[in-house]
Amino acid sequence: MTDPQHPAGARAELLQATASHDWGGPFPRLADPDAAREAAVLILFGVLDSIPSPTADAVVARDLDVLLQRRASTLSSHPGQVSFPGGGREDGDADAAATALREAEEETGLDPSGVEVLATLPEIPLAASNHRVTPVLGWWRRPSRVAAVDHAETVEVFRVPVAQLLDPTSRFTSVIERGEMRFSGPAFDVDGTIVWGFTAMVLDGLFEACGWNVPWDRADERPVSV
């Protein structure tokens, strides 16, 4: 039986959850599917440092982390938002995993040789920038130093304890209103850093598939800024 309090157990649960993929969404449809660009993101878990989550009652090991970054506010696409490392596919990329690892190295400086690719998940539409995004699930078997490489694109790289993301006090429903349109979805408040949108939806779906989610107040709605 998998022990959810040990990082090796978390790795096994991630593999089991993604083997029968049926999670996430519903994601908004692409406005122009024919013109959509292929992209990939790296969802990287591992035991990244010796500092455990401050969450006392965790459903996962308190030293399990996921790698996230904050995009520059000057970017035309998703400015200032927290995201997974990743980006558009290039001609030299062999597959989605190659795209995700190359982009992660360019953005965070990680050593891709220390990353084990656990699974390549089905693509997800990202309507805001008209991309077809393939999430690549990774496990950091040999951690390396990370930091923002190009501040014109990424201003911060950080490792977030998964137990802190799962803490019900960190969770709320994000709301965006544009005229008569209203969009809502799961969100996380990590010491004032807000994770919402595509990244939060993917994390929430993955956590649910792994059986890690704990009940939280979905009626707690807060506006977020684009």
PDB file of C-alpha atoms in Angstrom:
ATOM      1  CA  MET A   1       0.000   0.000   0.000  1.00  0.00           C
ATOM      2  CA  THR A   2       1.300   3.441  -0.915  1.00  0.00           C
ATOM      3  CA  ASP A   3       2.254   5.624   2.014  1.00  0.00           C
ATOM      4  CA  PRO A   4       1.030   9.146   1.125  1.00  0.00           C
ATOM      5  CA  GLN A   5       3.301  10.631   3.802  1.00  0.00           C
ATOM      6  CA  HIS A   6       6.448   9.640   1.887  1.00  0.00           C
ATOM      7  CA  PRO A   7       7.588  11.351  -1.320  1.00  0.00           C
ATOM      8  CA  ALA A   8       8.118   7.985  -3.043  1.00  0.00           C
ATOM      9  CA  GLY A   9       4.449   7.304  -2.324  1.00  0.00           C
ATOM     10  CA  ALA A  10       3.535  10.601  -3.967  1.00  0.00           C
ATOM     11  CA  ARG A  11       5.493   9.613  -7.078  1.00  0.00           C
ATOM     12  CA  ALA A  12       3.603   6.321  -7.269  1.00  0.00           C
ATOM     13  CA  GLU A  13       0.275   8.096  -6.801  1.00  0.00           C
ATOM     14  CA  LEU A  14       1.101  10.543  -9.598  1.00  0.00           C
ATOM     15  CA  LEU A  15       1.899   7.652 -11.931  1.00  0.00           C
ATOM     16  CA  GLN A  16      -1.285   5.825 -10.992  1.00  0.00           C
ATOM     17  CA  ALA A  17      -3.456   8.929 -11.388  1.00  0.00           C
ATOM     18  CA  THR A  18      -2.125   9.784 -14.839  1.00  0.00           C
ATOM     19  CA  ALA A  19      -2.221   6.212 -16.163  1.00  0.00           C
ATOM     20  CA  SER A  20      -6.002   6.547 -16.563  1.00  0.00           C
ATOM     21  CA  HIS A  21      -6.248  10.226 -17.428  1.00  0.00           C
ATOM     22  CA  ASP A  22      -9.650  11.733 -16.704  1.00  0.00           C
ATOM     23  CA  TRP A  23      -9.158  14.978 -14.841  1.00  0.00           C
ATOM     24  CA  GLY A  24      -9.141  18.761 -15.153  1.00  0.00           C
ATOM     25  CA  GLY A  25     -11.371  21.301 -16.778  1.00  0.00           C
ATOM     26  CA  PRO A  26     -13.706  22.084 -18.247  1.00  0.00           C
ATOM     27  CA  PHE A  27     -11.312  24.352 -20.112  1.00  0.00           C
ATOM     28  CA  PRO A  28     -12.564  27.128 -22.436  1.00  0.00           C
ATOM     29  CA  ARG A  29     -12.555  26.234 -26.121  1.00  0.00           C
ATOM     30  CA  LEU A  30     -10.062  27.717 -28.528  1.00  0.00           C
ATOM     31  CA  ALA A  31     -11.349  30.619 -30.588  1.00  0.00           C
ATOM     32  CA  ASP A  32      -9.280  29.619 -33.640  1.00  0.00           C
ATOM     33  CA  PRO A  33      -8.301  25.922 -33.374  1.00  0.00           C
ATOM     34  CA  ASP A  34      -6.740  25.811 -36.844  1.00  0.00           C
ATOM     35  CA  ALA A  35      -4.264  28.557 -35.932  1.00  0.00           C
ATOM     36  CA  ALA A  36      -3.484  27.240 -32.447  1.00  0.00           C
ATOM     37  CA  ARG A  37       0.195  26.742 -31.621  1.00  0.00           C
ATOM     38  CA  GLU A  38       1.552  23.644 -29.895  1.00  0.00           C
ATOM     39  CA  ALA A  39       3.161  24.134 -26.494  1.00  0.00           C
ATOM     40  CA  ALA A  40       4.193  22.106 -23.465  1.00  0.00           C
ATOM     41  CA  VAL A  41       4.626  22.780 -19.747  1.00  0.00           C
ATOM     42  CA  LEU A  42       6.628  20.904 -17.118  1.00  0.00           C
ATOM     43  CA  ILE A  43       4.787  19.946 -13.931  1.00  0.00           C
ATOM     44  CA  LEU A  44       7.777  19.056 -11.778  1.00  0.00           C
ATOM     45  CA  PHE A  45       7.433  17.422  -8.367  1.00  0.00           C
ATOM     46  CA  GLY A  46      10.130  16.286  -5.982  1.00  0.00           C
ATOM     47  CA  VAL A  47      11.848  16.766  -2.638  1.00  0.00           C
ATOM     48  CA  LEU A  48      13.547  20.019  -3.468  1.00  0.00           C
ATOM     49  CA  ASP A  49      14.920  21.213  -0.140  1.00  0.00           C
ATOM     50  CA  SER A  50      14.988  20.458   3.565  1.00  0.00           C
ATOM     51  CA  ILE A  51      12.364  23.052   4.513  1.00  0.00           C
ATOM     52  CA  PRO A  52       8.999  21.349   5.114  1.00  0.00           C
ATOM     53  CA  SER A  53       5.609  22.929   4.615  1.00  0.00           C
ATOM     54  CA  PRO A  54       4.288  24.778   7.669  1.00  0.00           C
ATOM     55  CA  THR A  55       1.013  22.857   7.270  1.00  0.00           C
ATOM     56  CA  ALA A  56       0.692  20.605  10.293  1.00  0.00           C
ATOM     57  CA  ASP A  57      -1.926  18.099   9.080  1.00  0.00           C
ATOM     58  CA  ALA A  58      -0.897  17.241   5.525  1.00  0.00           C
ATOM     59  CA  VAL A  59      -2.280  14.555   3.194  1.00  0.00           C
ATOM     60  CA  VAL A  60       1.081  14.376   1.404  1.00  0.00           C
ATOM     61  CA  ALA A  61       4.654  14.464   2.644  1.00  0.00           C
ATOM     62  CA  ARG A  62       5.449  17.917   3.967  1.00  0.00           C
ATOM     63  CA  ASP A  63       8.655  18.156   1.907  1.00  0.00           C
ATOM     64  CA  LEU A  64       6.964  17.414  -1.437  1.00  0.00           C
ATOM     65  CA  ASP A  65       7.176  20.466  -3.713  1.00  0.00           C
ATOM     66  CA  VAL A  66       6.113  21.594  -7.174  1.00  0.00           C
ATOM     67  CA  LEU A  67       8.081  24.065  -9.313  1.00  0.00           C
ATOM     68  CA  LEU A  68       6.330  27.271 -10.386  1.00  0.00           C
ATOM     69  CA  GLN A  69       7.379  30.642 -11.797  1.00  0.00           C
ATOM     70  CA  ARG A  70       6.010  34.150 -12.155  1.00  0.00           C
ATOM     71  CA  ARG A  71       5.873  35.605 -15.636  1.00  0.00           C
ATOM     72  CA  ALA A  72       7.055  39.151 -16.339  1.00  0.00           C
ATOM     73  CA  SER A  73       4.345  41.799 -16.244  1.00  0.00           C
ATOM     74  CA  THR A  74       5.522  43.155 -19.605  1.00  0.00           C
ATOM     75  CA  LEU A  75       4.675  39.988 -21.556  1.00  0.00           C
ATOM     76  CA  SER A  76       1.775  40.138 -23.982  1.00  0.00           C
ATOM     77  CA  SER A  77       0.527  36.680 -22.963  1.00  0.00           C
ATOM     78  CA  HIS A  78      -0.525  35.988 -19.347  1.00  0.00           C
ATOM     79  CA  PRO A  79       1.508  38.891 -17.894  1.00  0.00           C
ATOM     80  CA  GLY A  80       2.439  38.640 -14.226  1.00  0.00           C
ATOM     81  CA  GLN A  81       0.747  35.288 -13.727  1.00  0.00           C
ATOM     82  CA  VAL A  82       2.140  32.272 -11.916  1.00  0.00           C
ATOM     83  CA  SER A  83       2.713  29.392 -14.313  1.00  0.00           C
ATOM     84  CA  PHE A  84       4.520  26.144 -14.908  1.00  0.00           C
ATOM     85  CA  PRO A  85       7.787  26.416 -16.843  1.00  0.00           C
ATOM     86  CA  GLY A  86       7.099  25.865 -20.517  1.00  0.00           C
ATOM     87  CA  GLY A  87       6.417  27.410 -23.888  1.00  0.00           C
ATOM     88  CA  GLY A  88       5.910  26.898 -27.595  1.00  0.00           C
ATOM     89  CA  ARG A  89       7.237  23.912 -29.475  1.00  0.00           C
ATOM     90  CA  GLU A  90      10.215  24.506 -31.775  1.00  0.00           C
ATOM     91  CA  ASP A  91      11.195  22.601 -34.904  1.00  0.00           C
ATOM     92  CA  GLY A  92      14.117  20.901 -33.174  1.00  0.00           C
ATOM     93  CA  ASP A  93      11.997  19.469 -30.350  1.00  0.00           C
ATOM     94  CA  ALA A  94      11.521  15.720 -30.686  1.00  0.00           C
ATOM     95  CA  ASP A  95       8.303  15.682 -28.691  1.00  0.00           C
ATOM     96  CA  ALA A  96       6.331  17.508 -26.001  1.00  0.00           C
ATOM     97  CA  ALA A  97       8.675  16.316 -23.258  1.00  0.00           C
ATOM     98  CA  ALA A  98      11.631  17.793 -25.125  1.00  0.00           C
ATOM     99  CA  THR A  99       9.775  21.100 -25.432  1.00  0.00           C
ATOM    100  CA  ALA A 100       8.908  21.199 -21.744  1.00  0.00           C
ATOM    101  CA  LEU A 101      12.446  20.360 -20.601  1.00  0.00           C
ATOM    102  CA  ARG A 102      14.091  22.801 -23.016  1.00  0.00           C
ATOM    103  CA  GLU A 103      11.797  25.635 -21.971  1.00  0.00           C
ATOM    104  CA  ALA A 104      12.233  24.812 -18.276  1.00  0.00           C
ATOM    105  CA  GLU A 105      16.002  24.918 -18.663  1.00  0.00           C
ATOM    106  CA  GLU A 106      15.843  28.231 -20.534  1.00  0.00           C
ATOM    107  CA  GLU A 107      13.502  29.815 -17.986  1.00  0.00           C
ATOM    108  CA  THR A 108      14.708  28.397 -14.664  1.00  0.00           C
ATOM    109  CA  GLY A 109      18.215  27.068 -15.320  1.00  0.00           C
ATOM    110  CA  LEU A 110      17.376  23.555 -14.092  1.00  0.00           C
ATOM    111  CA  ASP A 111      19.465  20.603 -15.265  1.00  0.00           C
ATOM    112  CA  PRO A 112      17.107  18.478 -17.406  1.00  0.00           C
ATOM    113  CA  SER A 113      19.272  15.378 -16.909  1.00  0.00           C
ATOM    114  CA  GLY A 114      18.077  15.315 -13.302  1.00  0.00           C
ATOM    115  CA  VAL A 115      14.400  15.185 -14.300  1.00  0.00           C
ATOM    116  CA  GLU A 116      12.562  11.903 -14.791  1.00  0.00           C
ATOM    117  CA  VAL A 117       9.611  12.242 -17.170  1.00  0.00           C
ATOM    118  CA  LEU A 118       6.761  10.289 -15.591  1.00  0.00           C
ATOM    119  CA  ALA A 119       4.059  10.902 -18.180  1.00  0.00           C
ATOM    120  CA  THR A 120       2.997  13.032 -21.115  1.00  0.00           C
ATOM    121  CA  LEU A 121      -0.643  13.961 -20.630  1.00  0.00           C
ATOM    122  CA  PRO A 122      -3.286  14.751 -23.268  1.00  0.00           C
ATOM    123  CA  GLU A 123      -3.191  18.304 -24.574  1.00  0.00           C
ATOM    124  CA  ILE A 124      -5.338  21.007 -23.011  1.00  0.00           C
ATOM    125  CA  PRO A 125      -6.705  24.077 -24.825  1.00  0.00           C
ATOM    126  CA  LEU A 126      -5.413  27.420 -23.531  1.00  0.00           C
ATOM    127  CA  ALA A 127      -7.927  29.829 -24.990  1.00  0.00           C
ATOM    128  CA  ALA A 128      -6.360  33.066 -23.735  1.00  0.00           C
ATOM    129  CA  SER A 129      -3.317  32.651 -26.001  1.00  0.00           C
ATOM    130  CA  ASN A 130      -4.724  30.119 -28.495  1.00  0.00           C
ATOM    131  CA  HIS A 131      -2.334  27.285 -27.630  1.00  0.00           C
ATOM    132  CA  ARG A 132      -2.710  23.535 -27.405  1.00  0.00           C
ATOM    133  CA  VAL A 133      -0.735  22.767 -24.256  1.00  0.00           C
ATOM    134  CA  THR A 134       0.642  19.337 -23.416  1.00  0.00           C
ATOM    135  CA  PRO A 135       1.388  18.916 -19.692  1.00  0.00           C
ATOM    136  CA  VAL A 136       4.519  16.858 -19.036  1.00  0.00           C
ATOM    137  CA  LEU A 137       4.649  15.349 -15.567  1.00  0.00           C
ATOM    138  CA  GLY A 138       8.147  15.156 -14.089  1.00  0.00           C
ATOM    139  CA  TRP A 139       9.883  13.919 -10.942  1.00  0.00           C
ATOM    140  CA  TRP A 140      13.039  15.672  -9.786  1.00  0.00           C
ATOM    141  CA  ARG A 141      15.341  12.728  -8.985  1.00  0.00           C
ATOM    142  CA  ARG A 142      18.437  14.948  -8.839  1.00  0.00           C
ATOM    143  CA  PRO A 143      17.542  18.550  -7.915  1.00  0.00           C
ATOM    144  CA  SER A 144      19.535  21.436  -9.353  1.00  0.00           C
ATOM    145  CA  ARG A 145      19.644  25.133  -8.613  1.00  0.00           C
ATOM    146  CA  VAL A 146      16.850  27.204 -10.166  1.00  0.00           C
ATOM    147  CA  ALA A 147      16.379  30.950 -10.643  1.00  0.00           C
ATOM    148  CA  ALA A 148      14.893  33.314 -13.202  1.00  0.00           C
ATOM    149  CA  VAL A 149      17.235  33.261 -16.202  1.00  0.00           C
ATOM    150  CA  ASP A 150      15.747  35.995 -18.398  1.00  0.00           C
ATOM    151  CA  HIS A 151      13.920  38.638 -16.368  1.00  0.00           C
ATOM    152  CA  ALA A 152      12.231  39.883 -19.513  1.00  0.00           C
ATOM    153  CA  GLU A 153      10.196  36.663 -19.426  1.00  0.00           C
ATOM    154  CA  THR A 154      10.383  35.290 -15.865  1.00  0.00           C
ATOM    155  CA  VAL A 155      10.803  37.404 -12.754  1.00  0.00           C
ATOM    156  CA  GLU A 156      10.695  34.710 -10.086  1.00  0.00           C
ATOM    157  CA  VAL A 157      11.098  30.949  -9.770  1.00  0.00           C
ATOM    158  CA  PHE A 158       9.935  29.227  -6.606  1.00  0.00           C
ATOM    159  CA  ARG A 159       9.276  25.805  -5.103  1.00  0.00           C
ATOM    160  CA  VAL A 160       5.885  25.531  -3.450  1.00  0.00           C
ATOM    161  CA  PRO A 161       5.110  22.868  -0.827  1.00  0.00           C
ATOM    162  CA  VAL A 162       2.224  20.787  -2.133  1.00  0.00           C
ATOM    163  CA  ALA A 163       0.827  20.463   1.392  1.00  0.00           C
ATOM    164  CA  GLN A 164       0.544  24.248   1.547  1.00  0.00           C
ATOM    165  CA  LEU A 165      -1.372  24.312  -1.745  1.00  0.00           C
ATOM    166  CA  LEU A 166      -3.744  21.653  -0.401  1.00  0.00           C
ATOM    167  CA  ASP A 167      -4.382  23.524   2.853  1.00  0.00           C
ATOM    168  CA  PRO A 168      -8.066  24.610   2.730  1.00  0.00           C
ATOM    169  CA  THR A 169      -7.088  28.023   4.113  1.00  0.00           C
ATOM    170  CA  SER A 170      -4.969  28.573   0.976  1.00  0.00           C
ATOM    171  CA  ARG A 171      -7.806  27.880  -1.434  1.00  0.00           C
ATOM    172  CA  PHE A 172     -10.595  29.960  -2.965  1.00  0.00           C
ATOM    173  CA  THR A 173     -12.562  30.422  -6.171  1.00  0.00           C
ATOM    174  CA  SER A 174     -11.172  33.046  -8.538  1.00  0.00           C
ATOM    175  CA  VAL A 175     -13.636  35.180 -10.466  1.00  0.00           C
ATOM    176  CA  ILE A 176     -13.159  37.299 -13.579  1.00  0.00           C
ATOM    177  CA  GLU A 177     -15.979  39.390 -15.002  1.00  0.00           C
ATOM    178  CA  ARG A 178     -15.828  40.857 -18.497  1.00  0.00           C
ATOM    179  CA  GLY A 179     -19.034  42.617 -19.406  1.00  0.00           C
ATOM    180  CA  GLU A 180     -21.765  40.010 -19.155  1.00  0.00           C
ATOM    181  CA  MET A 181     -19.256  37.140 -19.098  1.00  0.00           C
ATOM    182  CA  ARG A 182     -18.207  35.576 -15.821  1.00  0.00           C
ATOM    183  CA  PHE A 183     -15.363  33.095 -15.409  1.00  0.00           C
ATOM    184  CA  SER A 184     -14.615  31.198 -12.206  1.00  0.00           C
ATOM    185  CA  GLY A 185     -12.166  28.488 -11.222  1.00  0.00           C
ATOM    186  CA  PRO A 186     -10.011  27.093  -8.416  1.00  0.00           C
ATOM    187  CA  ALA A 187      -7.217  29.257  -7.034  1.00  0.00           C
ATOM    188  CA  PHE A 188      -4.508  29.146  -4.390  1.00  0.00           C
ATOM    189  CA  ASP A 189      -3.171  31.893  -2.118  1.00  0.00           C
ATOM    190  CA  VAL A 190       0.372  30.987  -1.095  1.00  0.00           C
ATOM    191  CA  ASP A 191       1.543  33.660   1.347  1.00  0.00           C
ATOM    192  CA  GLY A 192       0.061  36.359  -0.876  1.00  0.00           C
ATOM    193  CA  THR A 193       1.137  34.791  -4.169  1.00  0.00           C
ATOM    194  CA  ILE A 194      -1.995  33.963  -6.152  1.00  0.00           C
ATOM    195  CA  VAL A 195      -2.073  30.898  -8.402  1.00  0.00           C
ATOM    196  CA  TRP A 196      -5.140  30.851 -10.642  1.00  0.00           C
ATOM    197  CA  GLY A 197      -6.306  30.245 -14.215  1.00  0.00           C
ATOM    198  CA  PHE A 198      -4.840  27.430 -16.298  1.00  0.00           C
ATOM    199  CA  THR A 199      -2.131  26.545 -13.767  1.00  0.00           C
ATOM    200  CA  ALA A 200      -4.558  26.315 -10.852  1.00  0.00           C
ATOM    201  CA  MET A 201      -7.057  24.257 -12.876  1.00  0.00           C
ATOM    202  CA  VAL A 202      -4.373  21.759 -13.862  1.00  0.00           C
ATOM    203  CA  LEU A 203      -3.057  21.488 -10.290  1.00  0.00           C
ATOM    204  CA  ASP A 204      -6.550  21.072  -8.863  1.00  0.00           C
ATOM    205  CA  GLY A 205      -7.400  18.357 -11.399  1.00  0.00           C
ATOM    206  CA  LEU A 206      -4.143  16.534 -10.767  1.00  0.00           C
ATOM    207  CA  PHE A 207      -4.553  16.732  -6.993  1.00  0.00           C
ATOM    208  CA  GLU A 208      -8.092  15.385  -7.330  1.00  0.00           C
ATOM    209  CA  ALA A 209      -6.944  12.487  -9.512  1.00  0.00           C
ATOM    210  CA  CYS A 210      -4.265  11.612  -6.946  1.00  0.00           C
ATOM    211  CA  GLY A 211      -6.779  11.691  -4.102  1.00  0.00           C
ATOM    212  CA  TRP A 212      -4.915  14.515  -2.391  1.00  0.00           C
ATOM    213  CA  ASN A 213      -7.593  17.213  -2.358  1.00  0.00           C
ATOM    214  CA  VAL A 214      -9.256  17.969   0.953  1.00  0.00           C
ATOM    215  CA  PRO A 215     -12.569  19.846   1.234  1.00  0.00           C
ATOM    216  CA  TRP A 216     -12.306  23.614   0.865  1.00  0.00           C
ATOM    217  CA  ASP A 217     -14.785  26.475   0.680  1.00  0.00           C
ATOM    218  CA  ARG A 218     -15.655  26.824  -3.007  1.00  0.00           C
ATOM    219  CA  ALA A 219     -18.168  29.520  -2.084  1.00  0.00           C
ATOM    220  CA  ASP A 220     -15.264  31.789  -1.100  1.00  0.00           C
ATOM    221  CA  GLU A 221     -15.147  33.851  -4.312  1.00  0.00           C
ATOM    222  CA  ARG A 222     -12.555  36.561  -4.902  1.00  0.00           C
ATOM    223  CA  PRO A 223     -11.910  38.697  -7.980  1.00  0.00           C
ATOM    224  CA  VAL A 224      -8.540  38.366  -9.698  1.00  0.00           C
ATOM    225  CA  SER A 225      -6.848  40.787 -12.066  1.00  0.00           C
ATOM    226  CA  VAL A 226      -5.713  39.835 -15.548  1.00  0.00           C
TER     227      VAL A 226
END
